[in-house]
């Protein structure tokens, strides 16, 4: 049986391999978001980064992603309030909030496809950001992420 390291290690204590394996490849963090400046509420849209592979929901330039998108985020264990920028299903956010992973998480299901089968990933549901005008993005706010 696989060691459930996410139950025994804090985010700070994880190895790089363990840390990376927390990502379920849902692709949700690659959706554009809009923040209400007054309330600081985050709204997700169905507009995804143009580089995202829409089938695998993974970044083809992961290691060099900031060369392609300078403001693409790198998640850190001490992110604190910034975890709000991640969807509520994201393992990094869940663990930072002391919550368990969902059953569909590949680390629990043992199946990398389970995130798609459970309807959590963004596969087949997005527009590319080079197809949507900046002043149209507010029309793409969605409720199926959070
Ligand atoms: S939202 Fe979280 S789990 Fe999903 S792809 Fe992004 S980092 Fe990975
Ligand atoms: S550069 Fe890669 S990781 Fe960053 S938003 Fe685009 S697809 Fe996602």
PDB file of C-alpha atoms and ligand atoms in Angstrom:
ATOM      1  CA  UNK A   1       0.000   0.000   0.000  1.00  0.00           C
ATOM      2  CA  UNK A   2       1.260   3.469  -0.877  1.00  0.00           C
ATOM      3  CA  UNK A   3       2.414   5.632   1.999  1.00  0.00           C
ATOM      4  CA  UNK A   4      -0.225   8.328   2.535  1.00  0.00           C
ATOM      5  CA  UNK A   5       2.428  10.973   2.945  1.00  0.00           C
ATOM      6  CA  UNK A   6      -0.104  13.783   2.614  1.00  0.00           C
ATOM      7  CA  UNK A   7      -1.601  12.651   5.924  1.00  0.00           C
ATOM      8  CA  UNK A   8       1.701  12.408   7.747  1.00  0.00           C
ATOM      9  CA  UNK A   9       3.723  15.269   6.265  1.00  0.00           C
ATOM     10  CA  UNK A  10       2.971  18.957   6.255  1.00  0.00           C
ATOM     11  CA  UNK A  11       3.275  20.782   2.938  1.00  0.00           C
ATOM     12  CA  UNK A  12       6.628  22.141   4.146  1.00  0.00           C
ATOM     13  CA  UNK A  13       7.929  18.642   4.930  1.00  0.00           C
ATOM     14  CA  UNK A  14       7.195  17.065   1.559  1.00  0.00           C
ATOM     15  CA  UNK A  15       9.856  16.084  -0.923  1.00  0.00           C
ATOM     16  CA  UNK A  16       9.737  17.600  -4.382  1.00  0.00           C
ATOM     17  CA  UNK A  17       8.352  14.338  -5.789  1.00  0.00           C
ATOM     18  CA  UNK A  18       5.635  14.157  -3.130  1.00  0.00           C
ATOM     19  CA  UNK A  19       4.781  17.830  -3.639  1.00  0.00           C
ATOM     20  CA  UNK A  20       4.452  17.464  -7.390  1.00  0.00           C
ATOM     21  CA  UNK A  21       2.319  14.323  -7.046  1.00  0.00           C
ATOM     22  CA  UNK A  22      -0.306  16.336  -5.183  1.00  0.00           C
ATOM     23  CA  UNK A  23      -1.277  18.000  -8.443  1.00  0.00           C
ATOM     24  CA  UNK A  24      -4.222  16.050  -9.895  1.00  0.00           C
ATOM     25  CA  UNK A  25      -3.898  17.728 -13.340  1.00  0.00           C
ATOM     26  CA  UNK A  26      -7.380  19.193 -13.206  1.00  0.00           C
ATOM     27  CA  UNK A  27      -6.151  22.279 -15.057  1.00  0.00           C
ATOM     28  CA  UNK A  28      -8.391  24.558 -13.027  1.00  0.00           C
ATOM     29  CA  UNK A  29      -5.532  26.794 -11.901  1.00  0.00           C
ATOM     30  CA  UNK A  30      -4.843  27.601 -15.563  1.00  0.00           C
ATOM     31  CA  UNK A  31      -8.237  29.276 -15.903  1.00  0.00           C
ATOM     32  CA  UNK A  32      -8.279  33.061 -15.897  1.00  0.00           C
ATOM     33  CA  UNK A  33      -9.706  34.571 -12.764  1.00  0.00           C
ATOM     34  CA  UNK A  34     -11.228  37.930 -11.953  1.00  0.00           C
ATOM     35  CA  UNK A  35     -10.853  39.486  -8.516  1.00  0.00           C
ATOM     36  CA  UNK A  36     -13.420  41.904  -7.099  1.00  0.00           C
ATOM     37  CA  UNK A  37     -11.189  44.685  -5.791  1.00  0.00           C
ATOM     38  CA  UNK A  38     -13.668  45.644  -3.076  1.00  0.00           C
ATOM     39  CA  UNK A  39     -14.496  42.228  -1.661  1.00  0.00           C
ATOM     40  CA  UNK A  40     -11.327  40.362  -2.794  1.00  0.00           C
ATOM     41  CA  UNK A  41     -13.659  37.606  -4.016  1.00  0.00           C
ATOM     42  CA  UNK A  42     -12.205  35.471  -6.798  1.00  0.00           C
ATOM     43  CA  UNK A  43     -14.324  34.493  -9.806  1.00  0.00           C
ATOM     44  CA  UNK A  44     -13.216  31.737 -12.157  1.00  0.00           C
ATOM     45  CA  UNK A  45     -13.861  31.935 -15.886  1.00  0.00           C
ATOM     46  CA  UNK A  46     -13.936  29.212 -18.531  1.00  0.00           C
ATOM     47  CA  UNK A  47     -11.082  30.911 -20.354  1.00  0.00           C
ATOM     48  CA  UNK A  48      -7.886  28.910 -20.093  1.00  0.00           C
ATOM     49  CA  UNK A  49      -4.302  29.790 -20.770  1.00  0.00           C
ATOM     50  CA  UNK A  50      -3.551  29.356 -24.464  1.00  0.00           C
ATOM     51  CA  UNK A  51      -0.723  26.963 -23.702  1.00  0.00           C
ATOM     52  CA  UNK A  52      -2.742  24.451 -21.709  1.00  0.00           C
ATOM     53  CA  UNK A  53      -3.144  21.069 -23.359  1.00  0.00           C
ATOM     54  CA  UNK A  54      -6.931  20.845 -23.494  1.00  0.00           C
ATOM     55  CA  UNK A  55      -6.926  17.048 -23.570  1.00  0.00           C
ATOM     56  CA  UNK A  56      -4.488  16.228 -20.762  1.00  0.00           C
ATOM     57  CA  UNK A  57      -5.214  19.481 -18.872  1.00  0.00           C
ATOM     58  CA  UNK A  58      -1.479  19.760 -18.259  1.00  0.00           C
ATOM     59  CA  UNK A  59       1.016  22.466 -19.100  1.00  0.00           C
ATOM     60  CA  UNK A  60       3.349  21.480 -21.931  1.00  0.00           C
ATOM     61  CA  UNK A  61       5.926  23.989 -20.685  1.00  0.00           C
ATOM     62  CA  UNK A  62       5.667  23.284 -16.978  1.00  0.00           C
ATOM     63  CA  UNK A  63       9.332  23.708 -16.037  1.00  0.00           C
ATOM     64  CA  UNK A  64       9.734  26.825 -18.189  1.00  0.00           C
ATOM     65  CA  UNK A  65       6.190  28.117 -17.884  1.00  0.00           C
ATOM     66  CA  UNK A  66       7.118  31.601 -16.638  1.00  0.00           C
ATOM     67  CA  UNK A  67       9.096  32.108 -19.859  1.00  0.00           C
ATOM     68  CA  UNK A  68       5.803  31.741 -21.686  1.00  0.00           C
ATOM     69  CA  UNK A  69       3.492  33.369 -19.141  1.00  0.00           C
ATOM     70  CA  UNK A  70       5.489  35.630 -16.789  1.00  0.00           C
ATOM     71  CA  UNK A  71       2.724  35.885 -14.199  1.00  0.00           C
ATOM     72  CA  UNK A  72       2.025  32.136 -14.123  1.00  0.00           C
ATOM     73  CA  UNK A  73       2.063  31.180 -10.476  1.00  0.00           C
ATOM     74  CA  UNK A  74       4.392  28.911  -8.570  1.00  0.00           C
ATOM     75  CA  UNK A  75       2.720  27.462  -5.493  1.00  0.00           C
ATOM     76  CA  UNK A  76       4.641  27.554  -2.210  1.00  0.00           C
ATOM     77  CA  UNK A  77       3.795  25.837   1.092  1.00  0.00           C
ATOM     78  CA  UNK A  78       3.758  29.159   2.948  1.00  0.00           C
ATOM     79  CA  UNK A  79       1.353  30.821   0.524  1.00  0.00           C
ATOM     80  CA  UNK A  80      -1.166  31.554   3.262  1.00  0.00           C
ATOM     81  CA  UNK A  81      -4.078  33.631   1.967  1.00  0.00           C
ATOM     82  CA  UNK A  82      -2.942  33.170  -1.634  1.00  0.00           C
ATOM     83  CA  UNK A  83      -4.216  29.576  -1.597  1.00  0.00           C
ATOM     84  CA  UNK A  84      -7.568  31.253  -2.308  1.00  0.00           C
ATOM     85  CA  UNK A  85      -6.344  31.662  -5.869  1.00  0.00           C
ATOM     86  CA  UNK A  86      -6.595  27.901  -6.265  1.00  0.00           C
ATOM     87  CA  UNK A  87      -9.919  26.070  -6.688  1.00  0.00           C
ATOM     88  CA  UNK A  88     -11.442  24.550  -3.581  1.00  0.00           C
ATOM     89  CA  UNK A  89     -10.782  21.064  -5.013  1.00  0.00           C
ATOM     90  CA  UNK A  90      -7.039  21.597  -5.356  1.00  0.00           C
ATOM     91  CA  UNK A  91      -4.946  19.322  -3.143  1.00  0.00           C
ATOM     92  CA  UNK A  92      -2.579  22.134  -2.185  1.00  0.00           C
ATOM     93  CA  UNK A  93      -5.427  24.304  -1.004  1.00  0.00           C
ATOM     94  CA  UNK A  94      -7.253  21.423   0.703  1.00  0.00           C
ATOM     95  CA  UNK A  95      -4.187  20.355   2.679  1.00  0.00           C
ATOM     96  CA  UNK A  96      -3.309  23.954   3.566  1.00  0.00           C
ATOM     97  CA  UNK A  97      -6.818  24.217   5.048  1.00  0.00           C
ATOM     98  CA  UNK A  98      -6.434  20.936   6.962  1.00  0.00           C
ATOM     99  CA  UNK A  99      -8.951  19.131   4.747  1.00  0.00           C
ATOM    100  CA  UNK A 100      -8.687  15.608   3.241  1.00  0.00           C
ATOM    101  CA  UNK A 101      -8.237  14.834  -0.433  1.00  0.00           C
ATOM    102  CA  UNK A 102     -11.269  13.738  -2.419  1.00  0.00           C
ATOM    103  CA  UNK A 103     -11.733  10.088  -3.386  1.00  0.00           C
ATOM    104  CA  UNK A 104     -11.214  10.929  -7.053  1.00  0.00           C
ATOM    105  CA  UNK A 105      -7.724  12.244  -6.406  1.00  0.00           C
ATOM    106  CA  UNK A 106      -5.281  10.033  -8.331  1.00  0.00           C
ATOM    107  CA  UNK A 107      -3.232   9.437  -5.179  1.00  0.00           C
ATOM    108  CA  UNK A 108      -6.291   7.774  -3.635  1.00  0.00           C
ATOM    109  CA  UNK A 109      -7.972   6.264  -6.698  1.00  0.00           C
ATOM    110  CA  UNK A 110      -4.700   4.995  -8.163  1.00  0.00           C
ATOM    111  CA  UNK A 111      -5.985   6.132 -11.534  1.00  0.00           C
ATOM    112  CA  UNK A 112      -4.672   9.297 -13.218  1.00  0.00           C
ATOM    113  CA  UNK A 113      -7.898   9.438 -15.236  1.00  0.00           C
ATOM    114  CA  UNK A 114     -10.186   9.644 -12.223  1.00  0.00           C
ATOM    115  CA  UNK A 115      -9.960  13.442 -12.121  1.00  0.00           C
ATOM    116  CA  UNK A 116     -11.495  13.500 -15.604  1.00  0.00           C
ATOM    117  CA  UNK A 117     -14.026  10.744 -14.918  1.00  0.00           C
ATOM    118  CA  UNK A 118     -15.257  12.608 -11.843  1.00  0.00           C
ATOM    119  CA  UNK A 119     -15.876  15.726 -13.919  1.00  0.00           C
ATOM    120  CA  UNK A 120     -13.382  17.780 -11.971  1.00  0.00           C
ATOM    121  CA  UNK A 121     -10.963  18.581 -14.756  1.00  0.00           C
ATOM    122  CA  UNK A 122     -11.598  21.307 -17.292  1.00  0.00           C
ATOM    123  CA  UNK A 123     -11.357  18.937 -20.248  1.00  0.00           C
ATOM    124  CA  UNK A 124     -13.757  19.949 -23.037  1.00  0.00           C
ATOM    125  CA  UNK A 125     -15.143  22.946 -21.169  1.00  0.00           C
ATOM    126  CA  UNK A 126     -12.906  25.884 -21.963  1.00  0.00           C
ATOM    127  CA  UNK A 127     -12.052  28.613 -24.414  1.00  0.00           C
ATOM    128  CA  UNK A 128      -8.452  29.640 -25.100  1.00  0.00           C
ATOM    129  CA  UNK A 129      -7.387  33.099 -23.998  1.00  0.00           C
ATOM    130  CA  UNK A 130      -6.253  33.976 -27.512  1.00  0.00           C
ATOM    131  CA  UNK A 131      -9.863  33.427 -28.656  1.00  0.00           C
ATOM    132  CA  UNK A 132     -11.484  35.789 -26.146  1.00  0.00           C
ATOM    133  CA  UNK A 133     -11.125  39.576 -26.110  1.00  0.00           C
ATOM    134  CA  UNK A 134      -9.960  41.075 -22.807  1.00  0.00           C
ATOM    135  CA  UNK A 135     -13.136  43.126 -22.432  1.00  0.00           C
ATOM    136  CA  UNK A 136     -15.295  40.037 -22.993  1.00  0.00           C
ATOM    137  CA  UNK A 137     -13.771  37.892 -20.278  1.00  0.00           C
ATOM    138  CA  UNK A 138     -16.279  38.973 -17.630  1.00  0.00           C
ATOM    139  CA  UNK A 139     -18.952  37.212 -19.724  1.00  0.00           C
ATOM    140  CA  UNK A 140     -17.114  33.936 -19.115  1.00  0.00           C
ATOM    141  CA  UNK A 141     -17.459  33.803 -15.333  1.00  0.00           C
ATOM    142  CA  UNK A 142     -18.471  30.282 -14.304  1.00  0.00           C
ATOM    143  CA  UNK A 143     -19.810  28.620 -11.192  1.00  0.00           C
ATOM    144  CA  UNK A 144     -18.695  25.043 -11.798  1.00  0.00           C
ATOM    145  CA  UNK A 145     -15.276  25.491 -10.208  1.00  0.00           C
ATOM    146  CA  UNK A 146     -16.264  26.656  -6.731  1.00  0.00           C
TER     147      UNK A 146
HETATM  148  S1  LIG B   1      -5.705  23.397  -9.440  1.00  0.00           S
HETATM  149 FE1  LIG B   1      -4.235  22.368  -8.129  1.00  0.00          FE
HETATM  150  S2  LIG B   1      -4.533  20.198  -8.540  1.00  0.00           S
HETATM  151 FE2  LIG B   1      -5.496  21.312 -10.247  1.00  0.00          FE
HETATM  152  S3  LIG B   1      -3.901  21.478 -11.826  1.00  0.00           S
HETATM  153 FE3  LIG B   1      -3.748  23.306 -10.549  1.00  0.00          FE
HETATM  154  S4  LIG B   1      -2.220  22.856  -8.976  1.00  0.00           S
HETATM  155 FE4  LIG B   1      -2.872  20.914  -9.905  1.00  0.00          FE
HETATM  156  S1  LIG B   2       1.853  28.588 -18.615  1.00  0.00           S
HETATM  157 FE1  LIG B   2       1.272  26.473 -18.218  1.00  0.00          FE
HETATM  158  S2  LIG B   2       0.920  26.338 -15.992  1.00  0.00           S
HETATM  159 FE2  LIG B   2       0.949  28.513 -16.560  1.00  0.00          FE
HETATM  160  S3  LIG B   2      -1.220  29.044 -16.876  1.00  0.00           S
HETATM  161 FE3  LIG B   2      -0.354  28.465 -18.870  1.00  0.00          FE
HETATM  162  S4  LIG B   2      -0.774  26.293 -19.135  1.00  0.00           S
HETATM  163 FE4  LIG B   2      -1.056  26.797 -16.950  1.00  0.00          FE
END
